[in-house]
């Protein structure tokens, strides 16, 4: 009985931690996909580049907080093709990267399980 309890704890604790970590990474993946999609949609709906950048960053922060991730762990990058992001027919691509923290490690700020990234593209419409 003692050997079984010892071996069960020795084998099950790392396995459960691994499953929780994989769940955190999957949640981070869903979060960045949603954040990139919403940020691209918000970006093309704004009248100027300054408000578009601010609205996209706010959309990223909101989408990440919905999944329980902190916005300060994420970065957002918007690229436009051609260079004028507000011109009709331009393609805006928003890329969101998130460092997924290790679960149950509040003292290890620099450590992360992995970094997940997603991109989304939207066309700027002719009529707004």
CSV table of C-alpha atoms in Angstrom, one decimal:
chain,number,residue,atom,x,y,z
A,1,UNK,CA,0.0,0.0,0.0
A,2,UNK,CA,2.8,2.4,0.9
A,3,UNK,CA,4.7,1.6,-2.4
A,4,UNK,CA,1.5,2.1,-4.4
A,5,UNK,CA,0.8,5.5,-2.8
A,6,UNK,CA,4.4,6.7,-3.3
A,7,UNK,CA,4.6,5.6,-6.9
A,8,UNK,CA,1.1,7.0,-7.7
A,9,UNK,CA,2.2,10.4,-6.3
A,10,UNK,CA,5.5,10.3,-8.0
A,11,UNK,CA,4.0,9.5,-11.4
A,12,UNK,CA,0.7,11.3,-11.3
A,13,UNK,CA,1.8,14.8,-10.1
A,14,UNK,CA,4.0,15.4,-13.1
A,15,UNK,CA,1.4,14.0,-15.4
A,16,UNK,CA,-1.4,16.3,-14.0
A,17,UNK,CA,1.0,19.3,-14.3
A,18,UNK,CA,1.7,18.4,-17.9
A,19,UNK,CA,-2.0,18.2,-18.7
A,20,UNK,CA,-2.6,21.6,-17.1
A,21,UNK,CA,0.3,23.1,-19.0
A,22,UNK,CA,-1.0,21.8,-22.3
A,23,UNK,CA,-4.4,23.2,-21.5
A,24,UNK,CA,-2.9,26.6,-20.8
A,25,UNK,CA,-1.1,26.5,-24.1
A,26,UNK,CA,-4.3,25.5,-26.0
A,27,UNK,CA,-6.2,28.3,-24.2
A,28,UNK,CA,-3.4,30.8,-25.3
A,29,UNK,CA,-3.7,29.5,-28.9
A,30,UNK,CA,-7.5,30.2,-28.9
A,31,UNK,CA,-6.9,33.6,-27.3
A,32,UNK,CA,-4.4,34.8,-29.9
A,33,UNK,CA,-6.6,33.6,-32.8
A,34,UNK,CA,-9.6,35.5,-31.4
A,35,UNK,CA,-7.5,38.6,-30.6
A,36,UNK,CA,-5.9,38.8,-34.0
A,37,UNK,CA,-9.2,38.4,-35.8
A,38,UNK,CA,-11.0,41.0,-33.7
A,39,UNK,CA,-8.1,43.5,-33.9
A,40,UNK,CA,-8.0,43.2,-37.7
A,41,UNK,CA,-11.7,43.8,-37.9
A,42,UNK,CA,-11.5,46.8,-35.6
A,43,UNK,CA,-8.5,48.2,-37.3
A,44,UNK,CA,-10.1,48.5,-40.8
A,45,UNK,CA,-13.2,50.1,-39.3
A,46,UNK,CA,-11.4,53.2,-37.9
A,47,UNK,CA,-11.1,56.5,-39.7
A,48,UNK,CA,-7.4,57.2,-39.1
A,49,UNK,CA,-4.3,55.3,-38.3
A,50,UNK,CA,-3.9,56.6,-34.7
A,51,UNK,CA,-7.4,55.6,-33.6
A,52,UNK,CA,-7.1,52.3,-35.5
A,53,UNK,CA,-3.9,51.3,-33.6
A,54,UNK,CA,-5.5,52.2,-30.3
A,55,UNK,CA,-8.7,50.4,-31.0
A,56,UNK,CA,-6.8,47.3,-32.2
A,57,UNK,CA,-4.7,47.2,-29.0
A,58,UNK,CA,-7.8,47.6,-26.9
A,59,UNK,CA,-9.5,44.7,-28.8
A,60,UNK,CA,-6.4,42.5,-28.2
A,61,UNK,CA,-6.4,43.3,-24.5
A,62,UNK,CA,-10.1,42.5,-24.2
A,63,UNK,CA,-9.9,39.3,-26.2
A,64,UNK,CA,-7.0,38.1,-24.1
A,65,UNK,CA,-8.7,39.0,-20.8
A,66,UNK,CA,-11.7,36.9,-21.9
A,67,UNK,CA,-9.4,33.9,-21.9
A,68,UNK,CA,-7.7,34.8,-18.6
A,69,UNK,CA,-4.4,36.0,-20.1
A,70,UNK,CA,-2.7,39.3,-19.2
A,71,UNK,CA,-2.4,41.8,-22.0
A,72,UNK,CA,1.2,42.8,-20.9
A,73,UNK,CA,2.4,39.3,-22.0
A,74,UNK,CA,1.2,40.0,-25.6
A,75,UNK,CA,2.5,42.0,-28.5
A,76,UNK,CA,0.6,43.2,-31.5
A,77,UNK,CA,1.9,44.1,-34.9
A,78,UNK,CA,-0.1,45.6,-37.8
A,79,UNK,CA,1.2,45.6,-41.4
A,80,UNK,CA,-0.4,47.2,-44.3
A,81,UNK,CA,-0.1,46.4,-48.0
A,82,UNK,CA,0.2,49.0,-49.6
A,83,UNK,CA,1.6,51.3,-47.0
A,84,UNK,CA,-1.5,53.5,-46.6
A,85,UNK,CA,-3.6,51.5,-44.1
A,86,UNK,CA,-6.7,53.6,-44.5
A,87,UNK,CA,-6.9,53.5,-48.3
A,88,UNK,CA,-9.7,51.4,-49.8
A,89,UNK,CA,-8.5,48.0,-51.0
A,90,UNK,CA,-5.5,47.9,-48.6
A,91,UNK,CA,-4.9,44.7,-46.8
A,92,UNK,CA,-4.3,45.0,-43.0
A,93,UNK,CA,-2.6,42.0,-41.4
A,94,UNK,CA,-2.5,41.9,-37.6
A,95,UNK,CA,-0.2,39.5,-35.8
A,96,UNK,CA,-0.6,38.8,-32.1
A,97,UNK,CA,2.1,36.9,-30.1
A,98,UNK,CA,1.5,35.8,-26.5
A,99,UNK,CA,4.0,34.3,-24.0
A,100,UNK,CA,2.0,31.6,-22.1
A,101,UNK,CA,3.1,31.4,-18.5
A,102,UNK,CA,3.8,28.2,-16.6
A,103,UNK,CA,0.8,27.4,-14.4
A,104,UNK,CA,1.2,27.7,-10.6
A,105,UNK,CA,4.5,29.6,-10.9
A,106,UNK,CA,3.7,33.2,-9.8
A,107,UNK,CA,7.3,33.8,-8.7
A,108,UNK,CA,8.8,32.9,-12.1
A,109,UNK,CA,8.0,36.0,-14.1
A,110,UNK,CA,10.6,35.4,-16.8
A,111,UNK,CA,9.6,31.8,-17.4
A,112,UNK,CA,7.0,30.8,-19.9
A,113,UNK,CA,5.7,27.5,-21.3
A,114,UNK,CA,5.9,28.7,-24.9
A,115,UNK,CA,5.0,31.6,-27.2
A,116,UNK,CA,1.9,31.3,-29.4
A,117,UNK,CA,1.2,33.5,-32.4
A,118,UNK,CA,-1.6,34.1,-34.8
A,119,UNK,CA,-2.3,36.4,-37.8
A,120,UNK,CA,-5.5,37.7,-39.4
A,121,UNK,CA,-6.0,39.8,-42.5
A,122,UNK,CA,-8.8,42.1,-43.5
A,123,UNK,CA,-9.4,44.3,-46.5
A,124,UNK,CA,-10.2,48.0,-46.0
A,125,UNK,CA,-13.6,48.5,-47.6
A,126,UNK,CA,-14.5,51.2,-50.1
A,127,UNK,CA,-17.5,52.2,-48.0
A,128,UNK,CA,-17.4,52.7,-44.2
